[in-house]
Coordinates of C-alpha atoms in Angstrom, one line a residue:
Chain Q
M1 CA 20.8 -3.2 -55.6
K2 CA 23.4 -2.1 -53.2
S3 CA 22.0 1.5 -53.3
Y4 CA 19.1 -0.3 -51.6
E5 CA 20.9 -2.4 -49.1
K6 CA 22.6 0.7 -48.0
V7 CA 19.2 2.2 -47.6
I8 CA 18.4 -0.5 -45.6
E9 CA 21.5 -0.4 -43.0
K10 CA 20.8 3.4 -43.0
I11 CA 17.7 2.5 -41.0
I12 CA 19.1 0.0 -39.2
L13 CA 21.6 2.0 -37.9
I14 CA 19.1 5.0 -36.7
C15 CA 17.3 1.7 -35.0
A16 CA 20.7 1.2 -33.1
I17 CA 20.6 4.6 -32.7
L18 CA 16.8 5.2 -30.4
S19 CA 18.1 2.5 -28.1
T20 CA 20.7 3.8 -26.9
L21 CA 20.1 7.0 -27.5
S22 CA 16.8 6.8 -25.0
V23 CA 18.7 4.9 -22.4
G24 CA 20.8 7.8 -22.4
L25 CA 18.2 10.4 -22.3
I26 CA 16.6 8.7 -18.9
T27 CA 20.0 8.3 -17.4
V28 CA 20.6 11.8 -18.0
F29 CA 17.4 12.8 -16.8
I30 CA 17.1 10.9 -13.6
F31 CA 20.7 11.9 -12.9
H32 CA 19.3 15.8 -13.2
S33 CA 16.6 15.9 -11.5
G34 CA 18.0 13.8 -8.6
L35 CA 21.4 14.8 -7.6
P36 CA 20.5 18.0 -6.4
V37 CA 18.6 16.1 -3.3
L38 CA 21.6 14.0 -2.7
K39 CA 24.0 17.2 -2.9
D40 CA 21.8 18.9 -0.1
Y41 CA 21.1 16.0 2.3
G42 CA 24.0 13.9 1.1
V43 CA 24.7 10.8 -0.5
L44 CA 25.6 8.9 2.9
S45 CA 22.9 10.5 4.4
F46 CA 20.7 10.2 1.8
I47 CA 22.3 6.2 1.3
F48 CA 22.2 5.3 5.3
G49 CA 19.8 7.4 6.6
M50 CA 17.2 5.1 8.7
D51 CA 14.0 7.5 8.4
W52 CA 11.7 8.4 5.6
K53 CA 9.0 11.4 6.7
P54 CA 9.2 13.7 3.3
T55 CA 6.7 15.8 5.3
N56 CA 9.0 16.7 8.1
G57 CA 11.9 17.1 5.2
Q58 CA 14.2 13.2 6.0
Y59 CA 14.8 11.6 3.3
G60 CA 17.0 8.2 4.4
I61 CA 16.3 5.5 2.0
F62 CA 18.1 2.8 3.8
P63 CA 14.2 0.9 5.2
L64 CA 13.7 1.6 1.2
I65 CA 16.8 -0.6 0.5
L66 CA 16.5 -3.4 3.0
G67 CA 13.1 -3.8 1.4
T68 CA 13.5 -3.9 -2.0
L69 CA 16.9 -6.1 -1.7
S70 CA 14.8 -8.4 0.6
V71 CA 11.5 -8.7 -1.1
T72 CA 14.3 -9.7 -4.7
F73 CA 16.3 -12.0 -2.7
G74 CA 12.7 -13.9 -1.4
A75 CA 11.4 -14.3 -4.8
L76 CA 14.6 -15.7 -6.2
I77 CA 14.7 -18.1 -3.1
I78 CA 11.7 -19.6 -4.2
G79 CA 11.5 -18.8 -7.7
I80 CA 14.3 -20.3 -9.1
P81 CA 14.7 -24.1 -8.0
T82 CA 11.1 -23.8 -9.2
G83 CA 12.3 -22.4 -12.0
I84 CA 14.8 -24.8 -13.3
A85 CA 13.1 -27.5 -11.6
C86 CA 9.7 -27.0 -14.0
A87 CA 12.1 -26.6 -17.1
V88 CA 13.7 -29.8 -16.4
F89 CA 9.7 -31.4 -16.0
L90 CA 8.5 -30.2 -19.4
V91 CA 12.2 -31.0 -21.8
E92 CA 13.4 -34.5 -20.4
I93 CA 10.4 -36.1 -18.8
L94 CA 6.9 -35.2 -20.1
P95 CA 6.5 -37.2 -23.2
S96 CA 6.6 -34.1 -25.2
N97 CA 2.4 -33.8 -26.4
I98 CA 1.3 -33.1 -22.9
A99 CA 4.3 -30.8 -21.6
K100 CA 3.2 -28.5 -24.9
I101 CA 0.1 -27.9 -22.3
F102 CA 2.1 -27.3 -19.5
K103 CA 4.7 -25.0 -21.9
S104 CA 1.7 -23.0 -22.6
A105 CA -0.1 -22.5 -19.7
V106 CA 3.1 -20.7 -17.7
E107 CA 3.3 -18.6 -20.7
L108 CA 0.5 -17.6 -19.5
L109 CA 1.6 -16.7 -16.8
A110 CA 3.6 -14.0 -18.4
G111 CA 0.2 -12.4 -19.8
I112 CA -1.2 -11.5 -16.6
P113 CA -1.0 -7.5 -15.7
S114 CA 0.7 -6.9 -12.9
V115 CA -1.7 -4.9 -10.7
V116 CA -3.7 -7.9 -11.2
Y117 CA -1.2 -10.4 -9.6
G118 CA -1.1 -7.5 -7.2
F119 CA -4.9 -7.8 -6.6
F120 CA -5.0 -11.2 -6.2
G121 CA -2.0 -11.4 -3.6
L122 CA -4.1 -8.5 -1.2
A123 CA -7.7 -10.8 -1.9
V124 CA -6.1 -13.8 -1.4
L125 CA -2.0 -14.3 -0.1
V126 CA -2.3 -11.8 2.6
P127 CA -5.2 -12.8 4.5
A128 CA -3.6 -17.0 4.1
I129 CA -0.7 -16.2 5.5
R130 CA -2.0 -14.2 8.6
T131 CA -4.5 -16.9 9.3
Y132 CA -2.5 -20.6 7.6
F133 CA 1.0 -19.7 7.5
L134 CA 1.7 -17.0 11.3
P135 CA 0.0 -20.6 13.7
I136 CA 3.1 -22.6 11.9
Y137 CA 6.0 -19.7 11.8
Q138 CA 4.7 -19.3 15.9
I139 CA 5.5 -22.6 17.0
F140 CA 9.0 -22.4 16.1
R141 CA 8.9 -18.1 17.2
P142 CA 5.3 -17.7 19.0
E143 CA 6.0 -13.9 19.7
A144 CA 5.9 -13.7 15.9
T145 CA 2.8 -11.3 14.7
T146 CA 2.1 -9.9 11.3
T147 CA -1.1 -8.4 9.9
G148 CA -0.4 -10.7 6.2
F149 CA 0.9 -7.7 4.1
S150 CA 4.6 -8.8 4.1
I151 CA 8.5 -9.7 2.8
L152 CA 7.4 -13.2 2.6
A153 CA 3.6 -12.1 0.1
G154 CA 5.8 -9.8 -2.3
A155 CA 8.8 -13.0 -2.6
I156 CA 5.9 -15.4 -3.1
I157 CA 3.7 -13.5 -5.6
L158 CA 6.9 -12.3 -7.6
A159 CA 8.3 -16.1 -7.1
I160 CA 5.3 -16.5 -9.5
M161 CA 6.0 -13.8 -11.7
I162 CA 9.2 -14.4 -13.4
L163 CA 8.4 -18.0 -13.3
P164 CA 8.1 -17.5 -17.1
T165 CA 11.4 -16.3 -17.9
V166 CA 12.6 -18.3 -15.6
V167 CA 11.2 -21.7 -16.7
S168 CA 11.4 -20.3 -20.8
I169 CA 14.6 -19.8 -20.9
S170 CA 16.4 -22.7 -19.1
E171 CA 13.8 -24.8 -21.0
N172 CA 15.6 -23.6 -24.2
S173 CA 18.7 -24.0 -23.1
L174 CA 18.2 -27.4 -22.0
A175 CA 16.9 -28.5 -24.7
A176 CA 19.5 -27.0 -26.6
V177 CA 21.7 -28.8 -25.1
P178 CA 22.8 -32.0 -28.1
H179 CA 21.4 -35.1 -27.6
E180 CA 24.6 -37.2 -27.3
Y181 CA 25.5 -35.6 -24.2
R182 CA 22.8 -37.7 -22.6
E183 CA 23.1 -40.9 -24.3
A184 CA 26.6 -40.8 -23.6
S185 CA 25.7 -40.5 -19.4
L186 CA 23.6 -43.4 -19.9
A187 CA 26.0 -45.4 -21.4
L188 CA 28.3 -44.4 -19.3
G189 CA 25.6 -46.4 -16.6
A190 CA 24.7 -42.7 -14.8
N191 CA 20.8 -43.5 -14.3
K192 CA 19.0 -40.2 -15.7
R193 CA 18.8 -38.9 -12.0
E194 CA 22.2 -38.3 -12.5
T195 CA 22.6 -37.8 -15.7
I196 CA 20.4 -34.9 -15.4
V197 CA 22.1 -33.6 -12.6
K198 CA 26.1 -34.3 -13.1
V199 CA 25.7 -32.5 -16.7
L200 CA 22.4 -31.4 -18.4
I201 CA 22.0 -28.7 -15.9
P202 CA 25.6 -28.1 -15.4
A203 CA 25.5 -28.0 -20.2
A204 CA 22.4 -25.8 -20.3
K205 CA 23.7 -23.3 -17.0
S206 CA 24.9 -20.3 -19.1
G207 CA 20.7 -20.5 -20.5
I208 CA 19.7 -21.0 -16.7
L209 CA 22.0 -18.8 -15.3
S210 CA 20.8 -15.6 -17.6
S211 CA 17.2 -16.6 -16.5
V212 CA 18.2 -16.1 -13.4
I213 CA 19.8 -12.7 -14.1
L214 CA 16.5 -11.8 -16.2
G215 CA 13.7 -12.3 -14.0
M216 CA 16.1 -10.8 -11.2
G217 CA 16.1 -7.8 -13.4
R218 CA 12.0 -7.8 -13.3
A219 CA 11.5 -8.9 -9.8
I220 CA 13.4 -5.7 -8.8
G221 CA 12.1 -3.2 -10.7
E222 CA 8.2 -5.0 -10.2
T223 CA 5.6 -2.2 -8.8
M224 CA 1.8 -2.6 -8.7
A225 CA 2.3 -6.4 -7.9
V226 CA 4.3 -5.6 -4.6
L227 CA 3.0 -2.2 -3.7
L228 CA 0.4 -3.6 -3.1
I229 CA 0.7 -6.4 -1.1
T230 CA 4.1 -5.4 1.0
G231 CA 2.5 -2.8 4.3
N232 CA 4.6 -0.7 2.4
M233 CA 6.0 0.6 6.2
P234 CA 9.2 2.7 5.7
V235 CA 11.0 0.6 9.0
A236 CA 13.8 -1.9 8.6
P237 CA 11.8 -5.4 8.8
K238 CA 12.9 -8.3 10.8
S239 CA 11.5 -11.6 10.1
M240 CA 10.2 -12.7 6.7
L241 CA 6.8 -11.6 8.1
D242 CA 7.7 -7.4 8.8
S243 CA 5.8 -5.5 5.6
V244 CA 8.3 -3.3 3.9
A245 CA 8.7 -0.4 1.5
T246 CA 10.7 -1.0 -2.0
L247 CA 12.0 1.6 -3.9
T248 CA 9.7 1.6 -7.2
G249 CA 6.8 1.3 -4.3
T250 CA 6.9 3.9 -3.0
I251 CA 8.2 6.2 -6.6
A252 CA 5.1 5.1 -8.2
M253 CA 3.3 5.7 -4.9
E254 CA 4.5 9.1 -3.8
M255 CA 4.7 10.8 -7.2
S256 CA 1.6 12.0 -7.8
Y257 CA 1.5 14.9 -5.3
A258 CA 4.8 15.1 -4.3
T259 CA 5.9 18.7 -2.8
P260 CA 9.5 20.2 -6.0
T261 CA 11.8 18.9 -2.8
H262 CA 9.5 15.1 -2.5
Q263 CA 9.9 14.6 -6.1
S264 CA 13.8 15.3 -6.6
A265 CA 14.2 12.6 -4.0
L266 CA 11.9 9.8 -5.4
F267 CA 14.2 10.7 -8.0
A268 CA 16.8 10.8 -6.2
V269 CA 15.3 6.6 -5.3
G270 CA 15.4 6.3 -8.0
I271 CA 19.5 7.7 -8.5
V272 CA 20.3 5.0 -6.4
L273 CA 18.2 1.6 -8.4
F274 CA 19.3 2.4 -11.0
V275 CA 22.7 2.0 -9.4
I276 CA 21.7 -1.3 -7.7
I277 CA 20.4 -2.9 -10.9
M278 CA 23.5 -1.8 -13.5
L279 CA 25.5 -3.0 -10.2
L280 CA 23.8 -6.5 -9.8
N281 CA 24.0 -7.2 -13.7
I282 CA 27.5 -6.9 -13.5
L283 CA 27.8 -9.1 -10.1
A284 CA 25.4 -11.5 -12.7
Q285 CA 27.9 -11.5 -15.7
L286 CA 30.6 -12.0 -13.9
M287 CA 29.4 -14.9 -12.5
M288 CA 28.6 -16.3 -15.1
K289 CA 31.8 -15.1 -17.2
R290 CA 33.1 -18.0 -14.3
M291 CA 30.6 -20.2 -14.3
G292 CA 29.9 -19.9 -17.7
G293 CA 33.6 -20.3 -18.3
G294 CA 34.1 -24.5 -18.9
Q295 CA 31.7 -25.2 -21.3
Chain N
M1 CA -21.5 31.1 -75.3
L2 CA -17.4 30.9 -73.4
K3 CA -18.7 34.0 -72.4
A4 CA -21.9 33.6 -70.2
K5 CA -20.1 31.1 -68.5
K6 CA -17.0 32.5 -67.2
T7 CA -20.3 35.3 -65.9
L8 CA -21.5 32.3 -63.9
V9 CA -18.0 31.5 -62.4
I10 CA -17.4 34.6 -61.2
G11 CA -21.4 35.3 -60.2
L12 CA -20.8 31.5 -58.4
I13 CA -17.5 32.5 -57.0
A14 CA -19.1 36.2 -55.5
A15 CA -22.0 34.3 -54.2
M16 CA -19.0 32.2 -52.2
T17 CA -17.0 34.5 -50.7
M18 CA -20.3 36.4 -49.2
T19 CA -21.5 33.2 -48.0
V20 CA -18.2 32.7 -46.2
A21 CA -18.6 36.6 -45.2
L22 CA -21.4 36.4 -43.6
T23 CA -21.2 33.4 -41.8
G24 CA -18.4 34.7 -41.1
C25 CA -19.8 37.4 -39.6
G26 CA -22.7 36.1 -37.8
N27 CA -20.5 33.8 -36.0
D28 CA -19.3 36.5 -34.6
T29 CA -22.4 38.2 -33.8
V30 CA -23.3 35.0 -32.0
S31 CA -19.5 34.6 -29.2
E32 CA -20.6 37.6 -28.7
N33 CA -24.0 37.2 -28.0
N34 CA -22.5 34.4 -25.2
E35 CA -20.2 36.3 -23.7
N36 CA -23.0 38.8 -22.4
G37 CA -19.5 41.0 -22.9
L38 CA -17.8 39.8 -20.1
S39 CA -14.3 39.6 -20.4
G40 CA -10.8 40.2 -18.2
T41 CA -9.2 37.6 -15.0
V42 CA -9.6 35.9 -11.8
V43 CA -7.1 35.4 -9.7
I44 CA -7.6 32.5 -6.7
A45 CA -4.9 32.1 -4.8
G46 CA -4.4 29.9 -1.1
S47 CA -5.1 26.3 0.4
T48 CA -2.7 23.6 -2.1
S49 CA -6.4 20.7 -1.2
V50 CA -8.6 23.6 -2.5
Q51 CA -6.1 24.5 -5.2
P52 CA -7.9 21.0 -7.7
L53 CA -11.8 21.8 -7.0
S54 CA -10.8 25.7 -7.8
E55 CA -8.6 24.5 -11.0
E56 CA -11.4 22.1 -11.7
L57 CA -14.0 25.0 -11.6
A58 CA -12.4 27.3 -13.5
D59 CA -11.8 24.8 -16.7
A60 CA -16.1 24.3 -16.1
F61 CA -16.7 28.3 -16.0
M62 CA -14.6 28.9 -18.9
D63 CA -15.5 26.8 -21.3
K64 CA -19.0 29.0 -20.5
Y65 CA -17.5 32.6 -20.6
P66 CA -13.7 32.0 -23.3
D67 CA -13.1 35.2 -23.4
V68 CA -12.5 35.2 -18.9
T69 CA -9.1 33.9 -17.7
V70 CA -8.8 31.9 -14.5
E71 CA -6.0 32.1 -11.9
V72 CA -5.5 29.3 -9.9
Q73 CA -2.9 29.2 -7.2
G74 CA -1.1 27.2 -4.5
G75 CA 0.2 28.1 -1.7
G76 CA -1.3 27.8 1.5
S77 CA -4.4 29.1 3.5
G78 CA -2.1 31.8 4.9
Q79 CA -1.6 33.0 1.2
G80 CA -5.4 33.0 0.2
I81 CA -5.3 35.5 3.7
K82 CA -2.3 37.2 2.7
S83 CA -2.9 38.0 -0.8
I84 CA -6.2 39.5 -0.6
E85 CA -4.8 41.6 1.4
Q86 CA -1.9 42.9 -0.9
A87 CA -5.0 42.2 -3.2
I88 CA -3.2 40.3 -6.1
A89 CA -5.3 38.2 -5.4
D90 CA -9.4 38.4 -6.0
F91 CA -9.7 35.3 -3.9
G92 CA -8.0 33.8 -0.9
A93 CA -9.3 29.6 -1.2
L94 CA -8.9 28.5 2.8
S95 CA -9.4 25.0 3.5
R96 CA -9.6 25.6 7.1
P97 CA -12.8 28.6 8.9
V98 CA -11.5 32.0 8.6
K99 CA -9.4 33.1 12.8
E100 CA -9.9 35.6 15.2
E101 CA -7.2 38.5 13.4
E102 CA -7.6 37.5 9.9
K103 CA -11.2 38.8 10.7
A104 CA -10.2 42.5 9.3
S105 CA -9.2 42.2 6.4
V106 CA -12.2 39.3 4.8
R107 CA -14.9 41.6 3.6
T108 CA -16.6 38.0 3.1
E109 CA -16.6 34.3 2.6
T110 CA -18.0 32.0 0.6
I111 CA -17.9 28.7 1.6
I112 CA -18.5 26.6 -1.7
A113 CA -17.7 23.2 -0.7
K114 CA -17.0 20.3 2.7
D115 CA -14.2 18.1 2.5
G116 CA -15.0 15.4 5.4
V117 CA -12.7 12.4 6.2
A118 CA -14.4 8.9 7.7
V119 CA -12.3 6.5 10.4
V120 CA -12.8 3.2 9.8
V121 CA -12.2 -0.4 11.3
N122 CA -12.8 -4.0 10.3
P123 CA -15.9 -4.6 11.1
D124 CA -15.5 -7.2 13.4
C125 CA -14.4 -4.7 16.1
S126 CA -16.4 -3.9 18.8
V127 CA -15.3 -0.2 19.2
K128 CA -17.6 2.1 17.4
D129 CA -17.3 4.8 18.8
L130 CA -13.5 7.0 19.3
T131 CA -12.5 11.0 20.3
L132 CA -10.6 13.3 18.2
E133 CA -7.1 12.7 20.3
Q134 CA -7.9 9.1 20.8
I135 CA -8.1 8.5 16.6
Q136 CA -5.1 11.0 17.5
K137 CA -3.2 8.2 20.0
I138 CA -3.3 5.4 17.6
Y139 CA -2.0 7.2 14.9
T140 CA 0.7 8.7 16.8
G141 CA 1.3 5.5 18.8
E142 CA 0.7 6.2 22.2
I143 CA -2.6 4.5 21.8
K144 CA -2.1 0.7 20.5
N145 CA -4.3 -2.0 22.3
W146 CA -7.3 -2.0 21.4
K147 CA -8.7 -3.0 25.5
E148 CA -7.3 1.0 25.9
L149 CA -10.8 1.8 23.7
G150 CA -12.2 -0.2 26.1
G151 CA -12.2 -2.8 22.2
D152 CA -11.1 -6.8 22.4
D153 CA -6.9 -6.9 24.0
A154 CA -5.3 -7.0 19.8
E155 CA -3.4 -4.7 18.8
I156 CA -4.3 -1.8 16.9
V157 CA -2.9 -2.5 12.8
V158 CA -2.7 1.3 11.7
V159 CA -3.7 2.1 8.2
T160 CA -2.6 5.1 6.4
R161 CA -2.0 7.0 2.7
E162 CA 0.6 8.4 1.0
E163 CA 3.1 10.5 1.8
G164 CA 1.3 13.9 0.0
S165 CA -1.6 12.6 -0.1
G166 CA -4.4 15.1 -0.2
T167 CA -7.1 12.6 2.8
R168 CA -3.9 12.7 4.9
G169 CA -3.5 16.0 4.8
A170 CA -7.2 16.8 6.5
F171 CA -7.0 13.4 8.7
T172 CA -3.1 14.5 10.1
E173 CA -4.6 18.5 10.3
I174 CA -7.7 17.9 11.9
T175 CA -6.7 15.3 14.1
K176 CA -3.3 17.1 15.1
V177 CA -1.1 14.1 14.1
L178 CA 0.8 16.5 11.8
T179 CA 1.7 19.7 14.1
K180 CA 4.3 22.5 13.4
D181 CA 7.6 23.0 15.2
E182 CA 8.5 26.2 16.3
N183 CA 10.2 27.1 12.9
G184 CA 6.3 26.7 11.8
N185 CA 7.4 23.4 10.6
E186 CA 5.2 20.7 9.5
I187 CA 6.0 17.7 11.5
D188 CA 3.8 14.4 10.6
Q189 CA 3.7 12.1 12.9
T190 CA 2.3 9.4 12.5
I191 CA 3.9 6.5 13.5
S192 CA 6.2 4.3 10.5
Q193 CA 4.7 1.3 12.0
A194 CA 1.9 1.7 10.5
I195 CA 0.6 -0.4 6.6
V196 CA 0.8 2.3 3.6
Q197 CA -2.1 1.8 1.8
P198 CA -1.5 4.2 -2.7
S199 CA -5.2 4.7 -3.1
T200 CA -8.5 4.9 -0.5
G201 CA -9.6 1.8 -2.2
A202 CA -6.4 -0.3 -1.1
V203 CA -7.2 1.2 2.7
K204 CA -11.3 0.1 2.3
Q205 CA -9.9 -2.8 1.4
T206 CA -7.3 -4.0 3.5
V207 CA -9.6 -2.5 6.8
A208 CA -12.3 -5.1 5.2
T209 CA -9.8 -7.7 5.8
T210 CA -7.8 -6.5 8.5
P211 CA -8.7 -8.3 11.7
N212 CA -8.0 -5.7 14.1
S213 CA -7.4 -2.5 12.1
I214 CA -8.5 0.8 11.3
G215 CA -8.0 3.2 8.5
Y216 CA -9.6 6.6 6.9
V217 CA -11.3 6.7 3.9
S218 CA -13.2 10.2 2.4
L219 CA -16.9 10.4 2.5
G220 CA -17.8 10.2 -0.6
A221 CA -15.6 6.1 -0.7
L222 CA -17.4 5.1 2.2
D223 CA -19.2 1.0 1.9
E224 CA -20.5 -1.3 3.5
T225 CA -17.1 -2.8 4.1
V226 CA -15.9 -1.4 6.1
T227 CA -17.7 0.3 9.3
A228 CA -17.2 4.0 9.8
V229 CA -16.4 4.8 13.3
A230 CA -18.5 8.2 15.1
V231 CA -15.9 10.8 16.3
E232 CA -17.1 12.6 19.0
G233 CA -20.4 10.6 18.8
V234 CA -21.3 11.4 15.3
A235 CA -21.8 9.8 12.2
P236 CA -20.1 10.5 9.6
S237 CA -22.7 11.3 6.3
S238 CA -23.0 14.6 4.4
E239 CA -25.5 15.6 7.0
T240 CA -22.8 16.3 9.8
V241 CA -19.9 17.2 7.8
V242 CA -22.6 20.3 6.2
D243 CA -23.9 21.4 9.9
G244 CA -20.4 21.0 11.6
T245 CA -21.4 18.2 14.3
Y246 CA -19.1 15.8 12.5
K247 CA -15.2 16.2 13.1
I248 CA -13.2 15.6 10.2
S249 CA -14.6 17.9 8.4
R250 CA -13.2 20.7 6.9
P251 CA -15.3 23.9 4.9
F252 CA -13.6 25.3 1.6
I253 CA -13.8 28.7 1.2
Y254 CA -13.1 31.7 -0.6
V255 CA -12.2 35.2 1.0
T256 CA -13.0 38.8 -0.1
G257 CA -10.5 41.6 1.0
T258 CA -12.3 44.4 -1.6
D259 CA -15.2 44.5 -4.3
I260 CA -14.5 42.6 -6.8
S261 CA -14.2 42.6 -11.0
K262 CA -18.4 41.7 -12.4
A263 CA -16.4 38.6 -12.9
A264 CA -15.0 37.4 -10.0
Q265 CA -18.7 38.2 -8.4
V266 CA -20.2 35.6 -11.5
Y267 CA -17.6 33.2 -11.5
V268 CA -18.1 32.8 -7.7
D269 CA -22.6 32.6 -8.1
F270 CA -20.7 29.7 -11.7
V271 CA -19.4 27.6 -8.5
M272 CA -22.7 28.0 -5.8
S273 CA -24.8 27.3 -9.1
E274 CA -26.2 24.1 -9.3
E275 CA -24.1 23.2 -12.7
G276 CA -21.4 24.5 -9.7
Q277 CA -21.8 22.6 -6.5
S278 CA -22.6 19.8 -8.9
I279 CA -18.5 19.5 -9.9
V280 CA -17.6 19.8 -6.4
A281 CA -19.5 16.6 -5.6
E282 CA -18.0 14.8 -8.2
E283 CA -14.9 14.4 -5.4
F284 CA -16.1 16.3 -2.3
I285 CA -19.4 17.7 0.1
P286 CA -21.4 20.0 -1.6
V287 CA -23.3 22.8 0.0
K288 CA -26.8 23.1 -1.7

């Protein structure tokens, strides 16, 4: 019996080592391939350079960083309130047998391949922004024009893509709030809205926050869908209707035909993306510690 | 009885061994017949645009003649000329016509394929004819409005392919959007306010659905969802590309400097054969 358990223990150990090792190997590989360009071109002129023109030997990725951040935060601004509201509705308001149908529909969103989202965006969302959204926007800013390939298009598609993550994790943590909390709140004379806003959401805070972090991770790393609908223009955006290029999109698009220096520069873009994701994760975890401490 | 059995077994083993040996011999003879005794190495060096096609052709050729090795190297069209001058390659590959000053070192030239790029606009666009200079000005941002070209008063939406794409390379080179500075470095002057799409299909979809847009796709991918404009008055088609009247096209040429080996001759014959040209037709325009 004991030797049997030892074998199992070893197998589990190997699995744990494998996953850690692959992270390590990927990191080493990316840094090894990308560092030469960072060294030759200069880290600062690489990160803060405004021109990304690999054919001309210009590797400034600041417009790409702005593109990735604007699309990601746009997606969070649209996706998080929608996702949390959806989770509250499913747990607290809808009868559970009907909620099941809604829930599986939302979860089905996670199973759609991202390139399908991209083509949907290209064929439906981009023209819709140009024909329907632009006139409304022009009431406030008459000089605005857009082709539809924009931060807004990318943000809307990404918001839909992060919904399943945000909804299902938030929903689980809301459902895990002890029933006594609801009863106590209602017994104190609070109505349903007050109970949800002041008791349930604060109590489920840490779960909701982690759903946001996971959603952000998905949004920042998403490539195919965004590639097709943001226009891939490596220019600093001035409004949400401008086209942008993202870090991931640029890597995916240009890797196949790249010359050796260009390829190395794309790996350096990967390094920057890696660092941005790590920083955002650390920031989010700190926030979670501070805010979730009261629970 | 026992002895008889033993003899039988030995006999069987002997028979089997002989069969194996004979089959082996038979195989050898057959493959020798297949090769026609052809062996050796063929080296092709030059244009990186021709490289993928040469590799495809080389693979098919080596399937047919397993004892011949075809090596395909890049380096650019200039390198193609240099390598036949220095006799380090059997064929120099060029993606442009041979220049006057290069004629001295070239003994034979064979056009193996043509590559054409169609300039396409949204079907609602009223401009149907452009000159090379106008196309260059649109892509470098000098012309920004269709009314400057006799069309409606609307801003031009420029759609292009990603950096490093072969189609983008051919297009920018022929329209002179791509120029060289005094040090010989290539400068791609495509305006940064251009929508970049990663594939022919995405460019077509974008141009088809975006009003006032202009883009370019390789000739083989043209269909009715977009309108191909005439360049310098000539509409793009396989015929106009082959006879050279459609300007945004370039020949893929193999050049030789000295007498070539038998293997190299068989290779170029293979390229120009129906089989070789059908490989060309997969992505480019065959010349036969």
